[in-house]
């Protein structure tokens, strides 16, 4: 039991943060002692600063040679996965409601994880350089793609959609891209320091995500979100995420099997294409939906369910590949 909790401590932390929000939602109130309006922005800035510091920019240049693999991976992340998600979620929009429906679409268009996708690729014998390239590229691209999709799908901004998008992107760039670029710029200068304390970003980032998750769910609870979501809709989220995982992972695997890539590149493309980032997704949701019509905590439900499945199922797949390498 202890081993399971330690190996899945990120998921356990998300669950604890969510339960704490139910027990003590007052901490997420705008005027609470936690001052979520300020502290969440500081947390988001810190996450992307740390992400930039651990992203090796040199790997981007080294990995560009496999452009066909990158094209497939980025297309699956930002085109095929959102399409599969939309096809599965749209028939149930009347049951799910706008928040949960967009929660599925938000999950589908998010970039991939940085750490998990690279670790799974390395442990399964895949091309780590290709994984690093695609995780880096998708997280930078996602800063622009996700807000643009949000504005287009929700049709926010009234008649001045372009002006609203430019304004929103300006805020997102300041909050997400600027710290990412600062972090990447600091990496060459602080290389020895970063290498010595390279485990610290992995310790700090999850705790910030736990805090933002707590605030998001606490605010949803204070707004009594369950009164606007039926029991059937919430049950459908759990079932829908399982189905989405099975279908999208199967589609990705079948497409890769038909493509003439080397096995190590296929493994990198699979793990980068099917993993979705909670570390960037939670703060991005907080930045996009805070003060808007969507309930951030509700929108995040499909992503948090998916995170649980991708970590456990991904671990099983990696274990199978590792076993094959030893026999």
mmCIF file of C-alpha atoms in Angstrom:
data_model
loop_
_atom_site.group_PDB
_atom_site.id
_atom_site.type_symbol
_atom_site.label_atom_id
_atom_site.label_comp_id
_atom_site.label_asym_id
_atom_site.label_seq_id
_atom_site.Cartn_x
_atom_site.Cartn_y
_atom_site.Cartn_z
ATOM 1 C CA UNK A 1 0.000 0.000 0.000
ATOM 2 C CA UNK A 2 2.793 2.397 0.927
ATOM 3 C CA UNK A 3 4.632 1.576 -2.298
ATOM 4 C CA UNK A 4 1.484 2.262 -4.331
ATOM 5 C CA UNK A 5 0.927 5.629 -2.625
ATOM 6 C CA UNK A 6 4.544 6.682 -3.186
ATOM 7 C CA UNK A 7 4.562 5.652 -6.855
ATOM 8 C CA UNK A 8 1.281 7.510 -7.422
ATOM 9 C CA UNK A 9 1.883 10.436 -5.069
ATOM 10 C CA UNK A 10 0.938 13.057 -7.662
ATOM 11 C CA UNK A 11 -2.505 11.535 -8.136
ATOM 12 C CA UNK A 12 -2.823 11.082 -4.358
ATOM 13 C CA UNK A 13 -1.956 14.764 -3.905
ATOM 14 C CA UNK A 14 -4.654 15.806 -6.403
ATOM 15 C CA UNK A 15 -7.220 13.663 -4.567
ATOM 16 C CA UNK A 16 -6.186 15.089 -1.177
ATOM 17 C CA UNK A 17 -6.429 18.659 -2.519
ATOM 18 C CA UNK A 18 -9.904 17.938 -3.904
ATOM 19 C CA UNK A 19 -11.101 16.349 -0.644
ATOM 20 C CA UNK A 20 -9.684 19.273 1.336
ATOM 21 C CA UNK A 21 -11.674 21.634 -0.885
ATOM 22 C CA UNK A 22 -14.864 19.802 0.108
ATOM 23 C CA UNK A 23 -13.948 19.924 3.806
ATOM 24 C CA UNK A 24 -12.738 23.540 3.914
ATOM 25 C CA UNK A 25 -13.899 25.426 0.815
ATOM 26 C CA UNK A 26 -13.645 28.807 2.574
ATOM 27 C CA UNK A 27 -9.937 28.945 1.728
ATOM 28 C CA UNK A 28 -10.831 29.411 -1.946
ATOM 29 C CA UNK A 29 -12.999 32.478 -1.335
ATOM 30 C CA UNK A 30 -11.661 35.660 -3.023
ATOM 31 C CA UNK A 31 -11.269 37.444 0.326
ATOM 32 C CA UNK A 32 -9.851 34.481 2.274
ATOM 33 C CA UNK A 33 -6.491 34.563 4.041
ATOM 34 C CA UNK A 34 -4.983 32.577 1.143
ATOM 35 C CA UNK A 35 -5.641 35.500 -1.237
ATOM 36 C CA UNK A 36 -6.167 33.115 -4.214
ATOM 37 C CA UNK A 37 -6.475 35.964 -6.718
ATOM 38 C CA UNK A 38 -2.797 36.808 -6.129
ATOM 39 C CA UNK A 39 -1.256 33.533 -4.936
ATOM 40 C CA UNK A 40 -2.554 31.471 -7.860
ATOM 41 C CA UNK A 41 -0.985 33.905 -10.343
ATOM 42 C CA UNK A 42 2.321 33.707 -8.452
ATOM 43 C CA UNK A 43 2.029 29.922 -8.503
ATOM 44 C CA UNK A 44 1.345 29.820 -12.248
ATOM 45 C CA UNK A 45 4.328 32.096 -12.906
ATOM 46 C CA UNK A 46 6.539 29.866 -10.732
ATOM 47 C CA UNK A 47 5.426 26.669 -12.505
ATOM 48 C CA UNK A 48 6.304 27.948 -15.963
ATOM 49 C CA UNK A 49 9.551 29.514 -14.743
ATOM 50 C CA UNK A 50 10.621 26.122 -13.380
ATOM 51 C CA UNK A 51 9.415 24.358 -16.539
ATOM 52 C CA UNK A 52 11.601 26.687 -18.594
ATOM 53 C CA UNK A 53 14.611 25.995 -16.373
ATOM 54 C CA UNK A 54 14.351 22.222 -16.852
ATOM 55 C CA UNK A 55 13.657 22.358 -20.599
ATOM 56 C CA UNK A 56 16.959 21.772 -22.416
ATOM 57 C CA UNK A 57 16.757 24.119 -25.411
ATOM 58 C CA UNK A 58 19.676 22.291 -27.033
ATOM 59 C CA UNK A 59 17.478 19.193 -27.338
ATOM 60 C CA UNK A 60 15.112 21.162 -29.552
ATOM 61 C CA UNK A 61 17.841 21.690 -32.120
ATOM 62 C CA UNK A 62 19.184 18.139 -31.812
ATOM 63 C CA UNK A 63 15.747 16.587 -32.242
ATOM 64 C CA UNK A 64 14.587 18.545 -35.287
ATOM 65 C CA UNK A 65 15.935 15.945 -37.737
ATOM 66 C CA UNK A 66 12.984 13.576 -37.186
ATOM 67 C CA UNK A 67 10.470 16.065 -38.536
ATOM 68 C CA UNK A 68 8.033 13.404 -39.787
ATOM 69 C CA UNK A 69 7.736 11.952 -36.282
ATOM 70 C CA UNK A 70 7.263 15.444 -34.865
ATOM 71 C CA UNK A 71 4.602 16.258 -37.458
ATOM 72 C CA UNK A 72 2.626 13.161 -36.529
ATOM 73 C CA UNK A 73 2.996 13.770 -32.793
ATOM 74 C CA UNK A 74 1.960 17.428 -32.879
ATOM 75 C CA UNK A 75 -0.909 16.616 -35.243
ATOM 76 C CA UNK A 76 -2.181 13.943 -32.879
ATOM 77 C CA UNK A 77 -1.891 16.243 -29.845
ATOM 78 C CA UNK A 78 -3.628 19.269 -31.340
ATOM 79 C CA UNK A 79 -5.814 17.810 -34.139
ATOM 80 C CA UNK A 80 -6.626 14.107 -33.833
ATOM 81 C CA UNK A 81 -6.976 13.920 -30.052
ATOM 82 C CA UNK A 82 -9.311 16.955 -29.920
ATOM 83 C CA UNK A 83 -11.299 15.476 -32.824
ATOM 84 C CA UNK A 84 -11.707 12.111 -31.080
ATOM 85 C CA UNK A 85 -12.683 13.906 -27.860
ATOM 86 C CA UNK A 86 -15.284 16.028 -29.653
ATOM 87 C CA UNK A 87 -16.786 12.991 -31.421
ATOM 88 C CA UNK A 88 -17.176 11.175 -28.094
ATOM 89 C CA UNK A 89 -18.396 14.123 -25.993
ATOM 90 C CA UNK A 90 -20.682 16.047 -28.372
ATOM 91 C CA UNK A 91 -23.520 13.440 -28.439
ATOM 92 C CA UNK A 92 -23.840 13.835 -24.657
ATOM 93 C CA UNK A 93 -23.632 17.643 -24.518
ATOM 94 C CA UNK A 94 -27.238 17.962 -23.325
ATOM 95 C CA UNK A 95 -26.460 15.692 -20.347
ATOM 96 C CA UNK A 96 -22.999 17.008 -19.549
ATOM 97 C CA UNK A 97 -23.846 20.691 -19.802
ATOM 98 C CA UNK A 98 -21.498 23.443 -21.070
ATOM 99 C CA UNK A 99 -18.874 23.201 -18.301
ATOM 100 C CA UNK A 100 -18.260 19.452 -18.462
ATOM 101 C CA UNK A 101 -18.547 19.380 -22.249
ATOM 102 C CA UNK A 102 -15.860 22.013 -22.549
ATOM 103 C CA UNK A 103 -13.911 20.154 -19.845
ATOM 104 C CA UNK A 104 -13.579 17.212 -22.247
ATOM 105 C CA UNK A 105 -12.619 19.498 -25.138
ATOM 106 C CA UNK A 106 -10.114 21.322 -22.930
ATOM 107 C CA UNK A 107 -8.600 17.958 -21.978
ATOM 108 C CA UNK A 108 -8.396 16.952 -25.632
ATOM 109 C CA UNK A 109 -6.502 20.009 -26.851
ATOM 110 C CA UNK A 110 -4.011 20.340 -23.996
ATOM 111 C CA UNK A 111 -0.298 19.742 -24.710
ATOM 112 C CA UNK A 112 1.468 16.656 -23.390
ATOM 113 C CA UNK A 113 3.235 16.271 -20.080
ATOM 114 C CA UNK A 114 6.910 17.157 -19.908
ATOM 115 C CA UNK A 115 8.240 14.818 -17.240
ATOM 116 C CA UNK A 116 5.955 11.781 -17.546
ATOM 117 C CA UNK A 117 6.112 11.486 -21.338
ATOM 118 C CA UNK A 118 9.913 11.681 -21.305
ATOM 119 C CA UNK A 119 10.263 9.221 -18.400
ATOM 120 C CA UNK A 120 7.866 6.700 -19.968
ATOM 121 C CA UNK A 121 9.678 7.015 -23.310
ATOM 122 C CA UNK A 122 13.103 6.487 -21.731
ATOM 123 C CA UNK A 123 12.020 3.523 -19.592
ATOM 124 C CA UNK A 124 10.356 1.772 -22.532
ATOM 125 C CA UNK A 125 13.407 2.132 -24.788
ATOM 126 C CA UNK A 126 12.107 5.015 -26.890
ATOM 127 C CA UNK A 127 13.949 8.003 -28.331
ATOM 128 C CA UNK A 128 14.310 10.439 -25.432
ATOM 129 C CA UNK A 129 15.534 13.261 -27.669
ATOM 130 C CA UNK A 130 12.379 13.045 -29.778
ATOM 131 C CA UNK A 131 10.244 13.016 -26.626
ATOM 132 C CA UNK A 132 12.009 16.090 -25.261
ATOM 133 C CA UNK A 133 11.531 17.929 -28.541
ATOM 134 C CA UNK A 134 7.820 17.197 -28.732
ATOM 135 C CA UNK A 135 7.058 17.913 -25.082
ATOM 136 C CA UNK A 136 8.889 21.230 -25.356
ATOM 137 C CA UNK A 137 7.274 22.224 -28.654
ATOM 138 C CA UNK A 138 3.747 21.242 -27.611
ATOM 139 C CA UNK A 139 3.908 23.130 -24.312
ATOM 140 C CA UNK A 140 5.064 26.320 -26.020
ATOM 141 C CA UNK A 141 2.509 25.924 -28.832
ATOM 142 C CA UNK A 142 -0.228 25.149 -26.318
ATOM 143 C CA UNK A 143 0.143 28.583 -24.737
ATOM 144 C CA UNK A 144 -1.278 30.031 -27.978
ATOM 145 C CA UNK A 145 -3.471 27.177 -29.250
ATOM 146 C CA UNK A 146 -5.522 26.532 -26.088
ATOM 147 C CA UNK A 147 -6.626 30.178 -25.537
ATOM 148 C CA UNK A 148 -7.415 30.545 -29.250
ATOM 149 C CA UNK A 149 -9.539 27.398 -29.127
ATOM 150 C CA UNK A 150 -11.301 28.638 -25.986
ATOM 151 C CA UNK A 151 -12.233 31.958 -27.626
ATOM 152 C CA UNK A 152 -13.364 30.254 -30.833
ATOM 153 C CA UNK A 153 -15.418 27.494 -29.198
ATOM 154 C CA UNK A 154 -17.058 29.614 -26.490
ATOM 155 C CA UNK A 155 -17.523 32.584 -28.855
ATOM 156 C CA UNK A 156 -16.485 34.964 -26.099
ATOM 157 C CA UNK A 157 -15.670 38.614 -26.620
ATOM 158 C CA UNK A 158 -18.946 39.581 -28.259
ATOM 159 C CA UNK A 159 -18.504 41.024 -31.708
ATOM 160 C CA UNK A 160 -14.843 41.851 -31.171
ATOM 161 C CA UNK A 161 -13.536 38.268 -31.049
ATOM 162 C CA UNK A 162 -10.154 39.204 -32.501
ATOM 163 C CA UNK A 163 -9.647 42.016 -30.008
ATOM 164 C CA UNK A 164 -10.664 39.791 -27.109
ATOM 165 C CA UNK A 165 -8.288 37.031 -28.270
ATOM 166 C CA UNK A 166 -5.383 39.475 -28.581
ATOM 167 C CA UNK A 167 -6.109 40.800 -25.094
ATOM 168 C CA UNK A 168 -6.376 37.266 -23.666
ATOM 169 C CA UNK A 169 -3.199 36.118 -25.403
ATOM 170 C CA UNK A 170 -1.401 39.150 -24.002
ATOM 171 C CA UNK A 171 -2.338 38.101 -20.477
ATOM 172 C CA UNK A 172 -1.455 34.452 -21.141
ATOM 173 C CA UNK A 173 1.895 35.386 -22.667
ATOM 174 C CA UNK A 174 2.783 37.494 -19.615
ATOM 175 C CA UNK A 175 1.688 34.802 -17.196
ATOM 176 C CA UNK A 176 2.890 31.665 -19.009
ATOM 177 C CA UNK A 177 5.265 32.348 -21.903
ATOM 178 C CA UNK A 178 7.354 35.093 -20.278
ATOM 179 C CA UNK A 179 8.339 32.968 -17.238
ATOM 180 C CA UNK A 180 8.959 29.999 -19.564
ATOM 181 C CA UNK A 181 11.351 32.078 -21.695
ATOM 182 C CA UNK A 182 13.012 33.536 -18.570
ATOM 183 C CA UNK A 183 13.522 30.027 -17.231
ATOM 184 C CA UNK A 184 15.026 28.804 -20.511
ATOM 185 C CA UNK A 185 17.274 31.900 -20.617
ATOM 186 C CA UNK A 186 18.511 31.236 -17.084
ATOM 187 C CA UNK A 187 19.343 27.611 -17.831
ATOM 188 C CA UNK A 188 22.720 28.227 -19.576
ATOM 189 C CA UNK A 189 23.768 30.708 -16.874
ATOM 190 C CA UNK A 190 22.700 28.537 -13.941
ATOM 191 C CA UNK A 191 23.433 25.150 -15.549
ATOM 192 C CA UNK A 192 25.596 23.805 -12.705
ATOM 193 C CA UNK A 193 23.134 25.054 -10.077
ATOM 194 C CA UNK A 194 20.167 23.560 -11.946
ATOM 195 C CA UNK A 195 21.944 20.230 -12.400
ATOM 196 C CA UNK A 196 22.827 20.142 -8.690
ATOM 197 C CA UNK A 197 19.257 20.868 -7.603
ATOM 198 C CA UNK A 198 17.423 19.380 -10.592
ATOM 199 C CA UNK A 199 15.003 17.510 -8.330
ATOM 200 C CA UNK A 200 13.617 20.743 -6.848
ATOM 201 C CA UNK A 201 11.318 21.688 -9.768
ATOM 202 C CA UNK A 202 9.806 18.220 -9.516
ATOM 203 C CA UNK A 203 9.103 18.844 -5.837
ATOM 204 C CA UNK A 204 7.824 22.417 -6.086
ATOM 205 C CA UNK A 205 5.620 22.163 -9.199
ATOM 206 C CA UNK A 206 3.273 19.413 -7.893
ATOM 207 C CA UNK A 207 2.674 21.340 -4.662
ATOM 208 C CA UNK A 208 1.719 24.469 -6.610
ATOM 209 C CA UNK A 209 -0.622 22.348 -8.753
ATOM 210 C CA UNK A 210 -2.192 20.928 -5.576
ATOM 211 C CA UNK A 211 -2.796 24.465 -4.310
ATOM 212 C CA UNK A 212 -4.377 25.661 -7.567
ATOM 213 C CA UNK A 213 -6.493 22.484 -7.703
ATOM 214 C CA UNK A 214 -7.673 23.136 -4.147
ATOM 215 C CA UNK A 215 -8.589 26.743 -4.922
ATOM 216 C CA UNK A 216 -10.402 25.789 -8.151
ATOM 217 C CA UNK A 217 -12.495 23.095 -6.481
ATOM 218 C CA UNK A 218 -13.102 25.193 -3.367
ATOM 219 C CA UNK A 219 -14.511 28.006 -5.505
ATOM 220 C CA UNK A 220 -16.723 25.541 -7.382
ATOM 221 C CA UNK A 221 -18.028 24.165 -4.087
ATOM 222 C CA UNK A 222 -18.718 27.627 -2.723
ATOM 223 C CA UNK A 223 -20.699 28.279 -5.905
ATOM 224 C CA UNK A 224 -22.610 24.986 -5.264
ATOM 225 C CA UNK A 225 -21.670 23.504 -8.645
ATOM 226 C CA UNK A 226 -23.462 20.210 -7.921
ATOM 227 C CA UNK A 227 -26.802 22.015 -8.152
ATOM 228 C CA UNK A 228 -26.068 22.653 -11.834
ATOM 229 C CA UNK A 229 -24.632 19.190 -12.594
ATOM 230 C CA UNK A 230 -26.786 16.077 -12.531
ATOM 231 C CA UNK A 231 -25.617 12.819 -10.976
ATOM 232 C CA UNK A 232 -25.828 11.248 -14.425
ATOM 233 C CA UNK A 233 -23.525 13.943 -15.859
ATOM 234 C CA UNK A 234 -20.892 13.433 -13.172
ATOM 235 C CA UNK A 235 -21.074 9.643 -13.614
ATOM 236 C CA UNK A 236 -20.782 10.089 -17.365
ATOM 237 C CA UNK A 237 -17.501 11.964 -16.854
ATOM 238 C CA UNK A 238 -15.819 8.930 -15.272
ATOM 239 C CA UNK A 239 -17.163 6.563 -17.936
ATOM 240 C CA UNK A 240 -16.388 9.002 -20.739
ATOM 241 C CA UNK A 241 -12.764 9.457 -19.681
ATOM 242 C CA UNK A 242 -12.232 5.678 -19.651
ATOM 243 C CA UNK A 243 -13.718 5.390 -23.136
ATOM 244 C CA UNK A 244 -11.714 8.387 -24.388
ATOM 245 C CA UNK A 245 -8.499 6.854 -23.062
ATOM 246 C CA UNK A 246 -9.188 3.489 -24.698
ATOM 247 C CA UNK A 247 -10.207 4.951 -28.063
ATOM 248 C CA UNK A 248 -7.537 7.652 -28.370
ATOM 249 C CA UNK A 249 -4.697 5.375 -27.255
ATOM 250 C CA UNK A 250 -5.878 2.643 -29.631
ATOM 251 C CA UNK A 251 -6.108 5.095 -32.541
ATOM 252 C CA UNK A 252 -2.628 6.429 -31.822
ATOM 253 C CA UNK A 253 -1.194 2.907 -31.579
ATOM 254 C CA UNK A 254 -2.832 1.724 -34.797
ATOM 255 C CA UNK A 255 -1.696 4.791 -36.754
ATOM 256 C CA UNK A 256 1.871 4.395 -35.521
ATOM 257 C CA UNK A 257 1.858 0.702 -36.391
ATOM 258 C CA UNK A 258 1.004 1.641 -39.988
ATOM 259 C CA UNK A 259 3.732 4.305 -40.247
ATOM 260 C CA UNK A 260 7.324 3.462 -41.294
ATOM 261 C CA UNK A 261 9.024 4.904 -38.192
ATOM 262 C CA UNK A 262 11.657 3.109 -36.149
ATOM 263 C CA UNK A 263 10.350 1.470 -32.991
ATOM 264 C CA UNK A 264 12.098 3.958 -30.694
ATOM 265 C CA UNK A 265 10.447 6.875 -32.496
ATOM 266 C CA UNK A 266 7.032 5.211 -32.379
ATOM 267 C CA UNK A 267 7.335 4.829 -28.604
ATOM 268 C CA UNK A 268 8.230 8.505 -28.190
ATOM 269 C CA UNK A 269 5.352 9.589 -30.443
ATOM 270 C CA UNK A 270 2.898 7.353 -28.569
ATOM 271 C CA UNK A 271 3.716 8.605 -25.088
ATOM 272 C CA UNK A 272 3.908 12.250 -26.180
ATOM 273 C CA UNK A 273 0.706 12.016 -28.210
ATOM 274 C CA UNK A 274 -1.455 10.387 -25.550
ATOM 275 C CA UNK A 275 -0.253 12.074 -22.329
ATOM 276 C CA UNK A 276 -1.971 15.286 -21.194
ATOM 277 C CA UNK A 277 -0.406 17.813 -18.841
ATOM 278 C CA UNK A 278 -1.960 18.570 -15.475
ATOM 279 C CA UNK A 279 1.003 20.743 -14.441
ATOM 280 C CA UNK A 280 0.266 23.190 -17.260
ATOM 281 C CA UNK A 281 -3.439 22.408 -17.681
ATOM 282 C CA UNK A 282 -4.540 23.393 -14.168
ATOM 283 C CA UNK A 283 -2.853 26.837 -14.127
ATOM 284 C CA UNK A 284 -3.917 27.443 -17.733
ATOM 285 C CA UNK A 285 -7.539 26.731 -16.793
ATOM 286 C CA UNK A 286 -7.260 29.022 -13.784
ATOM 287 C CA UNK A 287 -5.922 31.795 -16.020
ATOM 288 C CA UNK A 288 -8.517 31.333 -18.783
ATOM 289 C CA UNK A 289 -11.729 30.683 -16.877
ATOM 290 C CA UNK A 290 -11.285 32.672 -13.684
ATOM 291 C CA UNK A 291 -14.070 35.242 -13.594
ATOM 292 C CA UNK A 292 -15.698 33.850 -16.735
ATOM 293 C CA UNK A 293 -18.863 31.866 -17.387
ATOM 294 C CA UNK A 294 -17.187 28.469 -16.909
ATOM 295 C CA UNK A 295 -16.648 26.849 -13.494
ATOM 296 C CA UNK A 296 -12.902 26.098 -13.374
ATOM 297 C CA UNK A 297 -13.212 23.220 -10.897
ATOM 298 C CA UNK A 298 -15.910 21.547 -13.010
ATOM 299 C CA UNK A 299 -13.999 22.020 -16.274
ATOM 300 C CA UNK A 300 -10.968 20.331 -14.706
ATOM 301 C CA UNK A 301 -12.813 17.133 -13.702
ATOM 302 C CA UNK A 302 -12.191 15.214 -16.981
ATOM 303 C CA UNK A 303 -8.507 16.210 -16.948
ATOM 304 C CA UNK A 304 -8.004 15.014 -13.368
ATOM 305 C CA UNK A 305 -9.703 11.690 -14.123
ATOM 306 C CA UNK A 306 -7.573 11.319 -17.246
ATOM 307 C CA UNK A 307 -4.426 12.052 -15.251
ATOM 308 C CA UNK A 308 -5.200 9.164 -12.914
ATOM 309 C CA UNK A 309 -5.691 6.780 -15.831
ATOM 310 C CA UNK A 310 -2.692 7.915 -17.887
ATOM 311 C CA UNK A 311 -0.308 7.494 -14.961
ATOM 312 C CA UNK A 312 -1.559 4.037 -13.984
ATOM 313 C CA UNK A 313 -2.123 2.681 -17.507
ATOM 314 C CA UNK A 314 1.075 4.287 -18.805
ATOM 315 C CA UNK A 315 2.994 2.660 -15.955
ATOM 316 C CA UNK A 316 1.585 -0.763 -16.886
ATOM 317 C CA UNK A 317 2.555 -0.304 -20.558
ATOM 318 C CA UNK A 318 6.071 0.808 -19.596
ATOM 319 C CA UNK A 319 6.400 -2.161 -17.241
ATOM 320 C CA UNK A 320 5.520 -4.487 -20.109
ATOM 321 C CA UNK A 321 8.192 -2.940 -22.360
ATOM 322 C CA UNK A 322 10.755 -3.111 -19.559
ATOM 323 C CA UNK A 323 9.950 -6.779 -19.040
ATOM 324 C CA UNK A 324 10.488 -7.464 -22.752
ATOM 325 C CA UNK A 325 13.929 -5.811 -22.563
ATOM 326 C CA UNK A 326 15.019 -8.129 -19.737
ATOM 327 C CA UNK A 327 13.835 -11.471 -21.187
#
